[in-house]
C-alpha positions as YAML, in Angstrom:
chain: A
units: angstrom
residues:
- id: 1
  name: UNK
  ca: [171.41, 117.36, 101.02]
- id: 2
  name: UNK
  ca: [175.03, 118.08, 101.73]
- id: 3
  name: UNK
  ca: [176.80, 117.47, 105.25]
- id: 4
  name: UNK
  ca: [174.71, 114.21, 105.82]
- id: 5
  name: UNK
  ca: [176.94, 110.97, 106.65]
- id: 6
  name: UNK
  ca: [174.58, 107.68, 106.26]
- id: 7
  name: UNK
  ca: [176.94, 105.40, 108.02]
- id: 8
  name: UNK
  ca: [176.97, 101.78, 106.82]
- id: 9
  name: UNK
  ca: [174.50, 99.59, 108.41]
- id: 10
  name: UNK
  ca: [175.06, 95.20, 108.28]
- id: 11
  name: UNK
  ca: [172.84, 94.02, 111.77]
- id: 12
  name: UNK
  ca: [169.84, 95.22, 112.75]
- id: 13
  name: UNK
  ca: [170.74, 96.29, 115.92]
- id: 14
  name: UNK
  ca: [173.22, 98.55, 113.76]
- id: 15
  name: UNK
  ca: [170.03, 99.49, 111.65]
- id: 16
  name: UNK
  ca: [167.33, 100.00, 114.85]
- id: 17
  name: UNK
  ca: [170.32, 101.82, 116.19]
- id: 18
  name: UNK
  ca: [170.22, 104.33, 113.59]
- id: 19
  name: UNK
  ca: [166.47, 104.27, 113.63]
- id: 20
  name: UNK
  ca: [166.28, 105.70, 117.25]
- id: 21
  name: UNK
  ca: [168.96, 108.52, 116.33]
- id: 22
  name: UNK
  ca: [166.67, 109.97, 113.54]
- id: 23
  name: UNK
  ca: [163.76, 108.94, 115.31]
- id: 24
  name: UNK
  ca: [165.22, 111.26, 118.84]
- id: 25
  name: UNK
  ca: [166.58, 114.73, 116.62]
- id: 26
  name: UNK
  ca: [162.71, 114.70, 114.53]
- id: 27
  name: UNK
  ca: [161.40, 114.39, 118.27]
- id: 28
  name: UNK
  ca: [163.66, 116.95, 119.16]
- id: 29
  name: UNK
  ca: [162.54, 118.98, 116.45]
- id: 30
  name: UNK
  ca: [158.47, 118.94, 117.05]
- id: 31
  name: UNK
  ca: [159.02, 119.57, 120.87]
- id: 32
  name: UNK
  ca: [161.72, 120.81, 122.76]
- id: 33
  name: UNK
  ca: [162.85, 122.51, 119.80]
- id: 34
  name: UNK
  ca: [159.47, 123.35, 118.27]
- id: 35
  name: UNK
  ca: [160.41, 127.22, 118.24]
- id: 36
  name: UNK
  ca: [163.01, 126.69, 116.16]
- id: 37
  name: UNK
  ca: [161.80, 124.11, 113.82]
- id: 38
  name: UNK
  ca: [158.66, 126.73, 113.78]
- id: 39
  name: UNK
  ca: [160.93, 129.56, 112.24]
- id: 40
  name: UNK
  ca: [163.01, 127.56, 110.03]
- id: 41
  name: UNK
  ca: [159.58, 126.41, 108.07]
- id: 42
  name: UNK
  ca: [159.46, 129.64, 106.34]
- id: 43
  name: UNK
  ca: [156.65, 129.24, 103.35]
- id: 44
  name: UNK
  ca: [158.56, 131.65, 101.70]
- id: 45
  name: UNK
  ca: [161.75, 129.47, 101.39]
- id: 46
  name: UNK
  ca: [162.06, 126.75, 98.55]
- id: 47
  name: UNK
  ca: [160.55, 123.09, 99.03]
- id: 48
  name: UNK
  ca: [161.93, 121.75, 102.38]
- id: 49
  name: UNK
  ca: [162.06, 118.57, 104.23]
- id: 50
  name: UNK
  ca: [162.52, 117.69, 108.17]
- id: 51
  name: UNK
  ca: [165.59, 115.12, 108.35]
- id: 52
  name: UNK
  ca: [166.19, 113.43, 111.55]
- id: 53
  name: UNK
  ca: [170.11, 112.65, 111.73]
- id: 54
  name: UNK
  ca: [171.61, 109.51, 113.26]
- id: 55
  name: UNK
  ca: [173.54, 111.45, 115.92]
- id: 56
  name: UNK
  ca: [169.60, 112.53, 117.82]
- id: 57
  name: UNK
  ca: [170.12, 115.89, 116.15]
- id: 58
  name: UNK
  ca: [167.77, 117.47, 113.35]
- id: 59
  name: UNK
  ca: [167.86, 119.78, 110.56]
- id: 60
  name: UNK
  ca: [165.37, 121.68, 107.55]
- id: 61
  name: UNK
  ca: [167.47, 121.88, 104.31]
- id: 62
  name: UNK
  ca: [166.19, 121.33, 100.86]
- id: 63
  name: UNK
  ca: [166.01, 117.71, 99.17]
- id: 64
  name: UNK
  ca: [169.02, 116.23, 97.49]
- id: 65
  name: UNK
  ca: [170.11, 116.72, 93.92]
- id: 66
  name: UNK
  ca: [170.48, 112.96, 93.01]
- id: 67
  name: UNK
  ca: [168.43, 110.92, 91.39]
- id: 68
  name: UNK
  ca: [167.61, 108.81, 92.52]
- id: 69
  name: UNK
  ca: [168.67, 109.75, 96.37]
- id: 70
  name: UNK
  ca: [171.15, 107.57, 98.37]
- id: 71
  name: UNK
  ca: [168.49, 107.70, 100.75]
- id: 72
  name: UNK
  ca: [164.24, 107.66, 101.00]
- id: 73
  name: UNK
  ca: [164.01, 111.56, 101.15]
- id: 74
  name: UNK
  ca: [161.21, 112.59, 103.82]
- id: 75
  name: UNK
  ca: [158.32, 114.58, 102.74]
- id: 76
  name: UNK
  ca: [158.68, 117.69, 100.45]
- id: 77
  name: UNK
  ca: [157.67, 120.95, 101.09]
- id: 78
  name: UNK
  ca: [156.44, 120.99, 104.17]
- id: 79
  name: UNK
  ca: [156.77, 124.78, 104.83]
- id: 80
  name: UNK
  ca: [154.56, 125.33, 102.34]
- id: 81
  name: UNK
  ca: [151.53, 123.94, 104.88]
- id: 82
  name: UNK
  ca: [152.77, 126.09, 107.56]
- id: 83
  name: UNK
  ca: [150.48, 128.72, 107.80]
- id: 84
  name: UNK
  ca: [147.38, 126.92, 105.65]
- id: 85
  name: UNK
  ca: [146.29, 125.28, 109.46]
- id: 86
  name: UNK
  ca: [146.28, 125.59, 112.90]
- id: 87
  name: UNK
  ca: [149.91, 124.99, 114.09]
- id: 88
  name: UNK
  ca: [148.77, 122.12, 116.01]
- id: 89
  name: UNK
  ca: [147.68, 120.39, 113.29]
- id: 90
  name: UNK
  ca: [150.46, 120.74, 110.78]
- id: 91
  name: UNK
  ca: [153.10, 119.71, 113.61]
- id: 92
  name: UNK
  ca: [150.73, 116.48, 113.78]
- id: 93
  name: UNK
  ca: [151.01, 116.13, 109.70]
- id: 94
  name: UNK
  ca: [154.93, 116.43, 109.72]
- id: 95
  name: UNK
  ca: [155.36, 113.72, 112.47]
- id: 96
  name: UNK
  ca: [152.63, 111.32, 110.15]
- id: 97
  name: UNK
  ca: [154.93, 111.83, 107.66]
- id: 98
  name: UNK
  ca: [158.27, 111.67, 109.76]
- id: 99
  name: UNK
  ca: [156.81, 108.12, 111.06]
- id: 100
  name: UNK
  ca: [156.74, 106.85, 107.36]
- id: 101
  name: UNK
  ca: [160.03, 108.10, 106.51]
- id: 102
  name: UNK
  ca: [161.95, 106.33, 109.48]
- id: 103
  name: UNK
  ca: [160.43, 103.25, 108.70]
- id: 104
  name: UNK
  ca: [161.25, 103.33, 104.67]
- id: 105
  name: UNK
  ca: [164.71, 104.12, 105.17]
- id: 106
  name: UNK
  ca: [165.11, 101.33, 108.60]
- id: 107
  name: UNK
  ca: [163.84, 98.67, 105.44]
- id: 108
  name: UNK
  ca: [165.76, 100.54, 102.61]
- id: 109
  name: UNK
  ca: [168.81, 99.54, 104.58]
- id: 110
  name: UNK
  ca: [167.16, 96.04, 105.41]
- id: 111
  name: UNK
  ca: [166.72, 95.26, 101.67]
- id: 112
  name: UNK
  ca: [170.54, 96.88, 101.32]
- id: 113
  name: UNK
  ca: [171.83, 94.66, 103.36]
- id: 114
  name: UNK
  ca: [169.98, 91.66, 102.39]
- id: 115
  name: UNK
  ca: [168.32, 91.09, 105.28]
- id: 116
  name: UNK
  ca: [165.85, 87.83, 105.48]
- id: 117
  name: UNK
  ca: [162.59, 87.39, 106.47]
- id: 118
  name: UNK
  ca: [163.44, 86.57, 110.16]
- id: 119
  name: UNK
  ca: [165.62, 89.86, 110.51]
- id: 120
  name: UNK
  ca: [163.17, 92.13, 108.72]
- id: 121
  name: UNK
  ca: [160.80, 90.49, 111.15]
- id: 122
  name: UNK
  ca: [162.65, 91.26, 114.58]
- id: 123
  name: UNK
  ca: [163.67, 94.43, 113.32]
- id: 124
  name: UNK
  ca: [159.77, 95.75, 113.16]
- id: 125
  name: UNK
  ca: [159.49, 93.97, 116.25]
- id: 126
  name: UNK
  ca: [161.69, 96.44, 117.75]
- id: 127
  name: UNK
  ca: [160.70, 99.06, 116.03]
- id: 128
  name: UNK
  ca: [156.97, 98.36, 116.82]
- id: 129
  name: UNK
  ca: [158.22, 98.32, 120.72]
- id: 130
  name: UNK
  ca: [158.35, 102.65, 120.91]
- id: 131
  name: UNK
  ca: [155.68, 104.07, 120.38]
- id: 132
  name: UNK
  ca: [155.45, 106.41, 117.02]
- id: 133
  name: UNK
  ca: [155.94, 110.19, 116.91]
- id: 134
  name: UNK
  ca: [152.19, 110.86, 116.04]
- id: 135
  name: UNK
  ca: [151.56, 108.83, 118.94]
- id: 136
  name: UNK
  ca: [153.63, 110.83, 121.46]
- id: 137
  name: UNK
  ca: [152.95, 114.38, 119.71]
- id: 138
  name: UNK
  ca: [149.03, 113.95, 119.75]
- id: 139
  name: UNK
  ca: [149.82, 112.20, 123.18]
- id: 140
  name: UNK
  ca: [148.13, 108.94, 122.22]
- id: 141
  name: UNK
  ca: [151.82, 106.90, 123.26]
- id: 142
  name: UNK
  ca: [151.30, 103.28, 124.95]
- id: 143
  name: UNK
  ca: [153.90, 101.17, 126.50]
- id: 144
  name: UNK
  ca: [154.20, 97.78, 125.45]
- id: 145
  name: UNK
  ca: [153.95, 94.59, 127.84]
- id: 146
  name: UNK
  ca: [158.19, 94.56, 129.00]
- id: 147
  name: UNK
  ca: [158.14, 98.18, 129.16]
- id: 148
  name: UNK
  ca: [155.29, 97.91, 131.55]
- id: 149
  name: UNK
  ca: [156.86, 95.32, 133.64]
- id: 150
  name: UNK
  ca: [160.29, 97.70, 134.14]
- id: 151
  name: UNK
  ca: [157.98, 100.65, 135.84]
- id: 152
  name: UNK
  ca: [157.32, 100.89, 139.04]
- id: 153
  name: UNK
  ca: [154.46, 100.44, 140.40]
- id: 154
  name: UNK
  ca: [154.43, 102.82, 143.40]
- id: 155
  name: UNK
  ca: [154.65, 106.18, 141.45]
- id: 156
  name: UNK
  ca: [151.56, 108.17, 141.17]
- id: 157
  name: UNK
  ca: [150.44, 111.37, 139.70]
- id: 158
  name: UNK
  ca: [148.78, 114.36, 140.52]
- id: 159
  name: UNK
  ca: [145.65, 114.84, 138.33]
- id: 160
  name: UNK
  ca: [144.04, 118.85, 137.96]
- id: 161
  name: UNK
  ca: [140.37, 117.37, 138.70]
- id: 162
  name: UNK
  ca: [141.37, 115.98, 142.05]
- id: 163
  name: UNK
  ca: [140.44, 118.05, 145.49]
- id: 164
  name: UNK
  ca: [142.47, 120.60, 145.89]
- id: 165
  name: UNK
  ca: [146.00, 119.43, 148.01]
- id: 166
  name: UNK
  ca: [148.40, 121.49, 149.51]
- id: 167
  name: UNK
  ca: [151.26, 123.49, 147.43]
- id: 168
  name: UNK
  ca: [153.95, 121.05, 148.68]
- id: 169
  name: UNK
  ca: [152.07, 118.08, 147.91]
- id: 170
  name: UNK
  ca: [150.96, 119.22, 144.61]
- id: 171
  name: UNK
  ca: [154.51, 120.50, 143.46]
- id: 172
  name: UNK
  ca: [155.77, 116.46, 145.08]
- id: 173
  name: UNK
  ca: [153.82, 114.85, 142.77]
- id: 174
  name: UNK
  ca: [153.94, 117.18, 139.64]
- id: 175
  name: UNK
  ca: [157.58, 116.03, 140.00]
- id: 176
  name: UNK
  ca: [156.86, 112.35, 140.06]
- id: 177
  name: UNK
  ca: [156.99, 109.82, 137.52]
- id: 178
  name: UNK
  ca: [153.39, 109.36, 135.79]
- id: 179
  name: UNK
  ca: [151.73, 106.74, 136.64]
- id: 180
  name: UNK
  ca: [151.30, 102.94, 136.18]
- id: 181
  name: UNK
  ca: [147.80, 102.26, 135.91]
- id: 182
  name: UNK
  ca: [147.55, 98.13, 137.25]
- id: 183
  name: UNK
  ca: [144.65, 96.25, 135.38]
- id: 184
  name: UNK
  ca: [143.99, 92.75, 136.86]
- id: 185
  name: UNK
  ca: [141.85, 91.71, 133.94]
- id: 186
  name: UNK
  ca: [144.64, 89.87, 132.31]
- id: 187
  name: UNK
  ca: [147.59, 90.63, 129.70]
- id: 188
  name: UNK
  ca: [145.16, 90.67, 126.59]
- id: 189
  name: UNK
  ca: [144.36, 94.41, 128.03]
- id: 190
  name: UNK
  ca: [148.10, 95.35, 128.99]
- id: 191
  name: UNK
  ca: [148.87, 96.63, 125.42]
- id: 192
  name: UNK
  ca: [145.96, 99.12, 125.60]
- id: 193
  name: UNK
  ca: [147.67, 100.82, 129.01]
- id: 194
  name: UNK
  ca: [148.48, 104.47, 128.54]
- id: 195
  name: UNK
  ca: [152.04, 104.12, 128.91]
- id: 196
  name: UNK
  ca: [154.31, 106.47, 131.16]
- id: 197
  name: UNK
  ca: [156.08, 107.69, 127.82]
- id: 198
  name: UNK
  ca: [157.53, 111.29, 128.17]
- id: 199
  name: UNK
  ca: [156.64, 113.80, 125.63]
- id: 200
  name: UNK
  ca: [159.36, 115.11, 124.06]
- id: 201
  name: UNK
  ca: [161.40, 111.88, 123.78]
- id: 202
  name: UNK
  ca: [159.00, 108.71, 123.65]
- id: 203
  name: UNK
  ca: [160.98, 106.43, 125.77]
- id: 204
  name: UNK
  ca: [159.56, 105.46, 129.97]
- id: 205
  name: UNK
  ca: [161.34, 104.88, 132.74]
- id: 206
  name: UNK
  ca: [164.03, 107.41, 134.69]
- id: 207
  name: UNK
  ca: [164.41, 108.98, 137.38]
- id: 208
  name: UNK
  ca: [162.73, 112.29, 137.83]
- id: 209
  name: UNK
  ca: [160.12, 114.00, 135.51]
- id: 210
  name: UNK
  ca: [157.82, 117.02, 135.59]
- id: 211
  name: UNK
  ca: [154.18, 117.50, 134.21]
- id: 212
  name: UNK
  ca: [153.37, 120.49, 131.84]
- id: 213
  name: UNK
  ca: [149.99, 122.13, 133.40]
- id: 214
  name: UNK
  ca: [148.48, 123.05, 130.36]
- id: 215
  name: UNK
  ca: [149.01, 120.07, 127.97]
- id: 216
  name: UNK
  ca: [149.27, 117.53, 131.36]
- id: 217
  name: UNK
  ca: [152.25, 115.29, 129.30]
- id: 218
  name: UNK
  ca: [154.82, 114.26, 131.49]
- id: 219
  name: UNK
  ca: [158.82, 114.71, 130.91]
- id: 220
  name: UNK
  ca: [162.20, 113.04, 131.59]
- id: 221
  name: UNK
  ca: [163.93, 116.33, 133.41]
- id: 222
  name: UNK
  ca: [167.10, 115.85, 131.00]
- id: 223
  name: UNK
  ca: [164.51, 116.44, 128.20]
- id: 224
  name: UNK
  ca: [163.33, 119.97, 128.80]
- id: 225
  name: UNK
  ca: [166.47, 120.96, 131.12]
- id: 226
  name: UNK
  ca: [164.74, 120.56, 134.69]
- id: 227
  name: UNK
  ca: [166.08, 120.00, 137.59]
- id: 228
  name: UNK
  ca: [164.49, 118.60, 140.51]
- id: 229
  name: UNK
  ca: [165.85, 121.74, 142.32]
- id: 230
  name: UNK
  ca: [164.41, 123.94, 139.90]
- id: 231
  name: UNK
  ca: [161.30, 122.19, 139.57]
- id: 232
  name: UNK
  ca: [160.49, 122.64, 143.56]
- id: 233
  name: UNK
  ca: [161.02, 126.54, 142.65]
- id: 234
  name: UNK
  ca: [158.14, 126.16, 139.55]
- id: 235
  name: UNK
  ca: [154.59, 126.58, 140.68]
- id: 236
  name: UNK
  ca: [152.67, 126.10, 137.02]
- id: 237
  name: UNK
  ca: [155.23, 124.82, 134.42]
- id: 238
  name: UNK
  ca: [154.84, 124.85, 130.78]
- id: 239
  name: UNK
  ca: [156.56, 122.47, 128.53]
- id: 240
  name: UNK
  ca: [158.55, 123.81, 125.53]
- id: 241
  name: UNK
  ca: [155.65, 123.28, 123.14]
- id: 242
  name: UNK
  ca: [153.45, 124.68, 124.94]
- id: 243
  name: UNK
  ca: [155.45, 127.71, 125.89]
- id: 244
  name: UNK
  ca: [155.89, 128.32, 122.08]
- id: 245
  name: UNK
  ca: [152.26, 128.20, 121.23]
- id: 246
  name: UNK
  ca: [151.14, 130.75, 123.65]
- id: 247
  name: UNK
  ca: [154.38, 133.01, 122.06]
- id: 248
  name: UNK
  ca: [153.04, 132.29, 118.52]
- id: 249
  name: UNK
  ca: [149.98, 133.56, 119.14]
- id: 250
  name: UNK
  ca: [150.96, 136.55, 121.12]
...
């Protein structure tokens, strides 16, 4: 694949650090930009492969000549699955796959750089903290134990099955960050916690999200270009995914 830098890699913060770039532009790729990444899959094109890019930016281009590649190449040919199953599902089969390929090239660079058993160890540790793409696409994303202990506690969501509230209220709290759901039974049960994660990005905490109304995942503003302003002006929003579904099968 030409026009892709792999930058050298010796710690593995340097190596986790690349990790999250790739990790961010495939992310990028199977939600905000899930139109896009839609059209590009053309069955009709050659074998192609999703490549998530250290800079949090993606792209669909055929595999590399070399052989063998300077890097693990992601999975090949996944246009061709495109149209054989419900849209849903193939996104959920490319981030499966996406999920294996970040962590074979985060250890092809481990082995590159001779990293021991203690840094191949603390560098799963941190990749093991963020929660996988699958996870966060099928929207099956937990927070771990010190992500749980930087949210705050007094945010709260808005659930469809509650009474109905007024418009303001609702519209407050679709605008709130999801919440924390507090279980006194111990830490052994912390890890199991559905996590306030946001959808299109995987990471928790900030300042302002919205909730989609017809998946119900919530979203970091910055991630789908929201405003609060704009959000107080949005009676039932739809996330990007979502929005491209319903256009797809128009």
């Amino acid at each position: 694949m030409e026009g892709i830098q792999n930058p050298i890699h010796r710690t593995v913060e340097e190596v986790f650090s690349d990790f999250k770039g790739r990790r961010a532009g495939i992310l990028k790729a199977l939600t905000t930009d899930g139109q896009k990444f839609y059209l590009q899959c053309d069955p009709e094109k050659e074998n192609l492969c999703l490549y998530g890019l250290p800079n949090e930016t993606w792209e669909v281009n055929l595999p590399v000549d070399e052989v063998p590649p300077e890097l693990p190449e992601p999975a090949l040919g996944i246009n061709f699955a495109r149209n054989g199953m419900p849209e849903k599902d193939w996104i959920t089969l490319v981030a499966v796959h996406s999920d294996s390929w970040l962590i074979s090239v985060a250890f092809y660079f481990g082995a590159r750089f001779g990293f021991g058993k203690n840094e191949r160890k603390r560098l799963f540790q941190m990749i093991n903290e963020l929660p996988t793409i699958f996870e966060i696409i099928t929207g099956n994303a937990k927070q771990s134990k010190d992500q749980s202990a930087n949210l705050n506690g007094s945010r709260s969501k808005s659930s469809g099955v509650k009474p109905r509230q007024s418009e303001s209220h609702t519209k407050a709290s679709k605008i709130s960050p999801p919440p924390r759901e507090d279980d006194e039974s111990g830490e052994d049960e912390e890890d199991d916690e559905q996590g306030a994660v946001c959808g299109a990005c995987g990471e928790n905490y900030d300042d302002f999200w919205i909730c989609c109304d017809a998946c119900e995942k919530w979203f970091h503003g910055k991630c789908v270009k929201i405003t609060p302003a704009k959000a107080e002006h949005i009676k039932h929003y739809k996330c990007p995914s979502c929005s491209t579904n319903k256009k797809m099968r128009a």
